[in-house]
Tab-separated table of C-alpha atoms and ligand atoms in Angstrom:
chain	number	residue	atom	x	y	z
D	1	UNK	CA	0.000	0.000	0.000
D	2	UNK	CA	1.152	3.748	-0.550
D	3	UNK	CA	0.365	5.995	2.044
D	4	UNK	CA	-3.288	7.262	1.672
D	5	UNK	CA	-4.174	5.183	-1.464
D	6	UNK	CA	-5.302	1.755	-1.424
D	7	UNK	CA	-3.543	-0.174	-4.046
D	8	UNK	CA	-0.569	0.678	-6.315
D	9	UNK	CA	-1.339	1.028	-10.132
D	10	UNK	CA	0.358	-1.645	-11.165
D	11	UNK	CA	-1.973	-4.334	-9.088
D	12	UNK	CA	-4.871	-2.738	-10.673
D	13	UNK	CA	-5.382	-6.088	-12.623
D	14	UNK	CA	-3.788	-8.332	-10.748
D	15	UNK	CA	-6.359	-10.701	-8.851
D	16	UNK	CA	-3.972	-12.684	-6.894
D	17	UNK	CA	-2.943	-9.273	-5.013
D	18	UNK	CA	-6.991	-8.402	-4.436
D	19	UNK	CA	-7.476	-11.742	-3.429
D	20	UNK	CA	-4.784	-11.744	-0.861
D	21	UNK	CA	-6.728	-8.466	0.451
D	22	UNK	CA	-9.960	-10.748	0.974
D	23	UNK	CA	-8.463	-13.365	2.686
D	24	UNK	CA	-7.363	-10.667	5.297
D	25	UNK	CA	-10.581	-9.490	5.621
D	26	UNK	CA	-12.100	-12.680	6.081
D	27	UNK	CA	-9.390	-13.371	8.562
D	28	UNK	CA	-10.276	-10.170	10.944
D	29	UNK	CA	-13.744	-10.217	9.740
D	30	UNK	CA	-14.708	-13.859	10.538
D	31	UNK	CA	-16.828	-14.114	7.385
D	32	UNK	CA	-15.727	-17.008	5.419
D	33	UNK	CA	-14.429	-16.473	1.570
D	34	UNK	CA	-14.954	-19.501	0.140
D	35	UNK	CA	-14.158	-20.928	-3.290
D	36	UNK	CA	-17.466	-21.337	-5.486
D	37	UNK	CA	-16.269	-22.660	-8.549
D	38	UNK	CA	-13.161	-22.933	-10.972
D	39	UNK	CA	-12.737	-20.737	-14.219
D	40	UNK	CA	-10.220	-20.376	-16.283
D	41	UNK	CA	-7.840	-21.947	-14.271
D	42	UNK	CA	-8.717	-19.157	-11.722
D	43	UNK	CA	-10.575	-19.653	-8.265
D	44	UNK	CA	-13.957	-17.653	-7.835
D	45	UNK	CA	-14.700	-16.170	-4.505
D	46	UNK	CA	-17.849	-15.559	-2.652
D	47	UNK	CA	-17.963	-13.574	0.570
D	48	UNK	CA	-21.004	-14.547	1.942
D	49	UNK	CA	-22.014	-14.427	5.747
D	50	UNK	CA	-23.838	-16.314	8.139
D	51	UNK	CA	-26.234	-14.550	9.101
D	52	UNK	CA	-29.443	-15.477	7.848
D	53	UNK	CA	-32.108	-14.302	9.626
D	54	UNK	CA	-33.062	-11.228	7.717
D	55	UNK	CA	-32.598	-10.032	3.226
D	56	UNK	CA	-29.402	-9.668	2.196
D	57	UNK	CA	-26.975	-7.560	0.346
D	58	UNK	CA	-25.572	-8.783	-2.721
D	59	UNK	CA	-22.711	-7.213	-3.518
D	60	UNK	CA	-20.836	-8.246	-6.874
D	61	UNK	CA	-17.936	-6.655	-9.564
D	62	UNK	CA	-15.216	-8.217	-11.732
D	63	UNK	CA	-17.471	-9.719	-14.207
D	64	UNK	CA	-15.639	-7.565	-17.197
D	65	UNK	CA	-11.892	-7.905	-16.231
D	66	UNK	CA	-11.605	-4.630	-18.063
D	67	UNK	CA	-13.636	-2.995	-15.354
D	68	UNK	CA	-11.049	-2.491	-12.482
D	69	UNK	CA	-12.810	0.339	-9.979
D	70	UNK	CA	-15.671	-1.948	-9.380
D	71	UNK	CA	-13.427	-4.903	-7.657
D	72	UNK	CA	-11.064	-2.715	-5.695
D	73	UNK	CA	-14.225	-0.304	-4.894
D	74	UNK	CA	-15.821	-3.481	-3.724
D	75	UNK	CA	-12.739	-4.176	-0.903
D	76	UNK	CA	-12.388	-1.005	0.258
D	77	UNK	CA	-15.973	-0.539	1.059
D	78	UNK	CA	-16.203	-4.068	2.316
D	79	UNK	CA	-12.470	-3.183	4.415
D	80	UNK	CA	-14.770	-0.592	6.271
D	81	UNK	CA	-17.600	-2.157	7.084
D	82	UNK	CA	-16.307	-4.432	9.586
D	83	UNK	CA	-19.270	-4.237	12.427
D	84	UNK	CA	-21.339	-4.467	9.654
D	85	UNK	CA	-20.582	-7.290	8.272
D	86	UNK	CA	-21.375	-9.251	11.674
D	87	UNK	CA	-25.035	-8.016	11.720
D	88	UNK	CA	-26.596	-8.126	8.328
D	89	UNK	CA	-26.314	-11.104	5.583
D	90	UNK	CA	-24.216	-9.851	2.989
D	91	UNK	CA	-23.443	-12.148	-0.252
D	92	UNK	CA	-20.741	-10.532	-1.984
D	93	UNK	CA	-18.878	-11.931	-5.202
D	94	UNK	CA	-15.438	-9.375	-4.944
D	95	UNK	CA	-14.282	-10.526	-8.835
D	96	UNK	CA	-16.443	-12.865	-11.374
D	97	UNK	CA	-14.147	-12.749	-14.334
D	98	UNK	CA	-10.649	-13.708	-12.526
D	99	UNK	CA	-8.973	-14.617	-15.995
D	100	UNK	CA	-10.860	-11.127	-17.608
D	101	UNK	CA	-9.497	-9.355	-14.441
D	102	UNK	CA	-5.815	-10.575	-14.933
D	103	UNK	CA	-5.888	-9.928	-19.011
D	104	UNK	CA	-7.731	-6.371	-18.654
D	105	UNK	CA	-10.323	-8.308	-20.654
D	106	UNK	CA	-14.172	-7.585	-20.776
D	107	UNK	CA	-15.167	-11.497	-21.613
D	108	UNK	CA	-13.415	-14.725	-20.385
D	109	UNK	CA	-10.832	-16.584	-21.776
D	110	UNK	CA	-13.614	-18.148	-24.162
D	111	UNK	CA	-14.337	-14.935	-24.970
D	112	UNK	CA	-17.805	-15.394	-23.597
D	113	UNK	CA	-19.469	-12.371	-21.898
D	114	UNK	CA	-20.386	-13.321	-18.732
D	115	UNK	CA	-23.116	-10.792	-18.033
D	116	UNK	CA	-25.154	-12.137	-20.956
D	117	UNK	CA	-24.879	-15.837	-19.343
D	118	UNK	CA	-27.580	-15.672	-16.174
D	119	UNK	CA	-30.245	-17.414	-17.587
D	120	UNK	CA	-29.674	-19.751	-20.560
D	121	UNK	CA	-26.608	-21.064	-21.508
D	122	UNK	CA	-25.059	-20.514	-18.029
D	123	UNK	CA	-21.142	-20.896	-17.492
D	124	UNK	CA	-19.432	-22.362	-14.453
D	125	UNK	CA	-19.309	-19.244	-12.507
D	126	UNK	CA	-22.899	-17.816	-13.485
D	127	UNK	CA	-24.251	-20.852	-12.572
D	128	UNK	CA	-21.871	-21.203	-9.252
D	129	UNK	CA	-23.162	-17.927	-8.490
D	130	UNK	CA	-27.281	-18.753	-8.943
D	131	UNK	CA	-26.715	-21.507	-7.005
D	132	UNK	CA	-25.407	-19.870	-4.145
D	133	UNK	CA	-27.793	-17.840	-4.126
D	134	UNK	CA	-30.959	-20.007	-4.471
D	135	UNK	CA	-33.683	-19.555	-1.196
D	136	UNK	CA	-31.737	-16.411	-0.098
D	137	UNK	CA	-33.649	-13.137	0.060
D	138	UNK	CA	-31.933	-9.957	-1.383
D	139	UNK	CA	-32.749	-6.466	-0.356
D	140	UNK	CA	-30.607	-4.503	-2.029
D	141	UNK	CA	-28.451	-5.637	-5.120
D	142	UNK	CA	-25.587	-3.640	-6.543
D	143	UNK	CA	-23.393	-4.865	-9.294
D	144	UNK	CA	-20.268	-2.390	-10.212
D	145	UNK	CA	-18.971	-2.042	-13.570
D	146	UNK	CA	-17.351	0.736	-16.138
D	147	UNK	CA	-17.748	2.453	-19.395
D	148	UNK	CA	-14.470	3.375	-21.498
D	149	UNK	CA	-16.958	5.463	-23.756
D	150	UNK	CA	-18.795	7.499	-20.708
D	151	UNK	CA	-18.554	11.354	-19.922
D	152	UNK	CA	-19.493	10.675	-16.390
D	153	UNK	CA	-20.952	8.227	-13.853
D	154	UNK	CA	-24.367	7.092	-14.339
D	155	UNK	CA	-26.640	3.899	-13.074
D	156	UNK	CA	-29.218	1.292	-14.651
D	157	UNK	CA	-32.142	0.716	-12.265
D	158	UNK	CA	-33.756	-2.634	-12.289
D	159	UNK	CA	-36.467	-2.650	-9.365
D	160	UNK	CA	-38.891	-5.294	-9.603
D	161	UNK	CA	-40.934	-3.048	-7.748
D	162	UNK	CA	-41.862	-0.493	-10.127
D	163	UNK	CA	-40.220	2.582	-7.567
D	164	UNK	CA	-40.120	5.664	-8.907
D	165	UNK	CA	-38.033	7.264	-6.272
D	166	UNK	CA	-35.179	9.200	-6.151
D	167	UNK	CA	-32.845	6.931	-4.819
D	168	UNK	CA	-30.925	6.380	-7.810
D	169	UNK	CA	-30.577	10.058	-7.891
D	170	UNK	CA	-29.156	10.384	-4.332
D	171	UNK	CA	-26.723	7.411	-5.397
D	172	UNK	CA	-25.209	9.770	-8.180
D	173	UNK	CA	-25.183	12.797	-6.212
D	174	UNK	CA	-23.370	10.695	-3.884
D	175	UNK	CA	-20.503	10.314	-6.569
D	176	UNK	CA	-20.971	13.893	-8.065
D	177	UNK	CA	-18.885	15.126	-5.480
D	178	UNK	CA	-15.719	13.619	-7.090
D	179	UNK	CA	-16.878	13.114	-10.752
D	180	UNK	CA	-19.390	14.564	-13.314
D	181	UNK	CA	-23.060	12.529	-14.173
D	182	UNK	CA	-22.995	11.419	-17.544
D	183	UNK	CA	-26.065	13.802	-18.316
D	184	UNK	CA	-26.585	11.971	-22.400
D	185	UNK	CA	-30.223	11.656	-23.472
D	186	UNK	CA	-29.064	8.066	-24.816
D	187	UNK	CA	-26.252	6.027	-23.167
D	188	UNK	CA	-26.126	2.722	-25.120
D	189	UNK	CA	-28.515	2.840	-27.059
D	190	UNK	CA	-30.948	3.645	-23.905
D	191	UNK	CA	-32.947	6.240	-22.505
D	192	UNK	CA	-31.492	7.971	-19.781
D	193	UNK	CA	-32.495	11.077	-17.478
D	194	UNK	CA	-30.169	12.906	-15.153
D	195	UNK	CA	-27.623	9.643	-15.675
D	196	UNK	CA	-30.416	7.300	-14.725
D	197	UNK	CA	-31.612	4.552	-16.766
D	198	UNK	CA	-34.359	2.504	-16.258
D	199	UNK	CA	-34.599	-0.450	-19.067
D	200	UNK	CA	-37.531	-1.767	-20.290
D	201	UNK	CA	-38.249	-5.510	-20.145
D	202	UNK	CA	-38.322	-5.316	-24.158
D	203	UNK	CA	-34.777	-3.473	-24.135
D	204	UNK	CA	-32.812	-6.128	-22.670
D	205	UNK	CA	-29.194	-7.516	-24.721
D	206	UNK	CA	-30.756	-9.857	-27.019
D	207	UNK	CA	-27.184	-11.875	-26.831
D	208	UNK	CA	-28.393	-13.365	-23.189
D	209	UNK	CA	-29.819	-12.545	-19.627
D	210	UNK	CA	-27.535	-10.201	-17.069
D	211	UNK	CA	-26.807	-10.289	-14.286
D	212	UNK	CA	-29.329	-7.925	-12.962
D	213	UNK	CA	-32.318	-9.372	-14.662
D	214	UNK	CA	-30.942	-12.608	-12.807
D	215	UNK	CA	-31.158	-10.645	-9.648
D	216	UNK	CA	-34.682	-9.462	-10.663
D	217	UNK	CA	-36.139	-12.810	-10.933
D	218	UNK	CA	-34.394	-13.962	-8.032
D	219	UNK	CA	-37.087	-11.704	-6.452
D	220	UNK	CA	-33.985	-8.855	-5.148
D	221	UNK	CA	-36.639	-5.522	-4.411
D	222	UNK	CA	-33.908	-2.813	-5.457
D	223	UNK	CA	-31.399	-3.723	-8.078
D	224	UNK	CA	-28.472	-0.701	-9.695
D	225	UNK	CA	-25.860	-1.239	-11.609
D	226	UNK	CA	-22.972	1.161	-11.174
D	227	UNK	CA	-21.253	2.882	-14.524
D	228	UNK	CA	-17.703	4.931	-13.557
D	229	UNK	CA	-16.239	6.288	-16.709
D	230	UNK	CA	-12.721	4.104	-17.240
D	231	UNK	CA	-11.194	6.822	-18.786
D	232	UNK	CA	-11.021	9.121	-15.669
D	233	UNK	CA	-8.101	8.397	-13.148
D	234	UNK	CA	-8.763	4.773	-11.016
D	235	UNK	CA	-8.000	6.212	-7.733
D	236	UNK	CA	-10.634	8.428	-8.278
D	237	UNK	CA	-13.190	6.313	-9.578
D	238	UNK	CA	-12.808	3.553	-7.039
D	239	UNK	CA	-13.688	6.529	-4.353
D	240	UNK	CA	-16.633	7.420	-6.372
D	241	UNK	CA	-18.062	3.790	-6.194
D	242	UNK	CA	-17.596	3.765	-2.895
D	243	UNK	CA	-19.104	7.148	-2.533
D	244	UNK	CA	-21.849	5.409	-4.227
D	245	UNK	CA	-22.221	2.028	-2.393
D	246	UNK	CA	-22.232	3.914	0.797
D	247	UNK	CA	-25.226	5.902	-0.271
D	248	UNK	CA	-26.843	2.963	-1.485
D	249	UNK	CA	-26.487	0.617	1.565
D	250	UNK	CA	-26.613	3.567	4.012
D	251	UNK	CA	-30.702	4.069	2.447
D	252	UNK	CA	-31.840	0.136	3.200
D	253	UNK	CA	-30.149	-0.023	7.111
I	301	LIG	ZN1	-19.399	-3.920	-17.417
């Protein structure tokens, strides 16, 4: 670590060195990282406590290696949430594309895109993941990614409960304070408003399901996916996603 900052640049894509950084934290933590499945050679984490009493967080990133903020974002938030992490049920999935992560690639080493994969066709880790996660209850669900072609941050909003609120708002104000909203009337290909969008059913990638459509019929009641733009400095936009993820568990506790 250099003073103040929480990884050098040149671990950025090195998963072996964030790894190491989960296994402390389930050391001091006490919630178990265990292996879900093999891909690409690579071991795939999940983070997931014990505590089952009450709906979850899921927390996931890393499913485009390309994609770096999300993963380390991920850790730090999860670094300071120690007390936290005793209390609620948290399923967390700190890097989905290991091999991706390691290569700075978007899709695995089959070149598959893993965020089309959650429904049909499902690979090991998709279907590791669902899984995992069958008969537990998810409150919140935030999965972080990046855009190399984005003026600013923005957020897809998946609730399966029709919300109009202005929560995703408050999550992008949350990360205005370090970097711009991508404020496009179309990111995409979609609608968006005030860096907000909201896909329709109809809309969806017709190359495969995603991971938060996976999370929607799971039955998770609020669903975002995070967007930093990867072309802004990564110190700063791992702050802003944890800016963000802050905001957005802070709202359910
Ligand atoms: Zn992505």
């Amino acid at each position: 670590m250099v003073d103040g900052t929480i990884f050098e640049y040149k671990a950025a894509h090195d998963y072996f060195v964030l790894i190491s950084r989960w296994k402390r934290l389930a050391r001091l933590s006490g919630v178990p990282l265990k292996k879900i499945c093999e891909a690409d050679g690579y071991p795939v984490y999940g983070f997931i406590s014990e505590v089952f009493d009450s709906r979850g967080i899921y927390l996931s990133s890393g499913i485009h290696g390309d994609e770096p903020a999300g993963a380390w974002a991920l850790l730090e938030w999860t670094e300071s949430k120690m007390e936290l992490l005793r209390l609620r049920p948290f399923f967390i999935f700190p890097c989905l594309n290991p091999w991706g992560f390691n290569e700075n690639s978007r899709c695995d080493r089959q070149n598959i895109d893993l965020n089309r994969r959650w429904l049909n066709s499902k690979t090991i880790t998709t279907k590791a993941v669902s899984e995992k996660m069958e008969n537990l209850r998810v409150l919140l669900a935030v999965n972080l990614h990046e855009d190399y072609d984005a003026n600013g941050i923005y957020l897809y909003e998946a609730s399966a409960g029709k919300k109009r609120d202005c929560f995703a708002n408050e999550i992008l104000n949350a990360g205005k304070e370090l970097m711009p909203i991508d404020t496009r009337k179309k990111i995409e290909g979609r609608w968006s408003r005030d860096g907000v969008i909201r896909p329709h059913a109809n809309s969806l990638p017709k190359e495969g399901t995603p991971e938060a459509v996976f999370l929607q019929k799971q039955g998770a009641e609020r669903i975002f996916v995070f967007e930093t733009p990867s072309e802004y400095d990564l110190h700063l936009r791992v702050k802003t996603q944890v800016n963000m993820l802050e905001r957005a568990v802070s709202e359910i506790l």
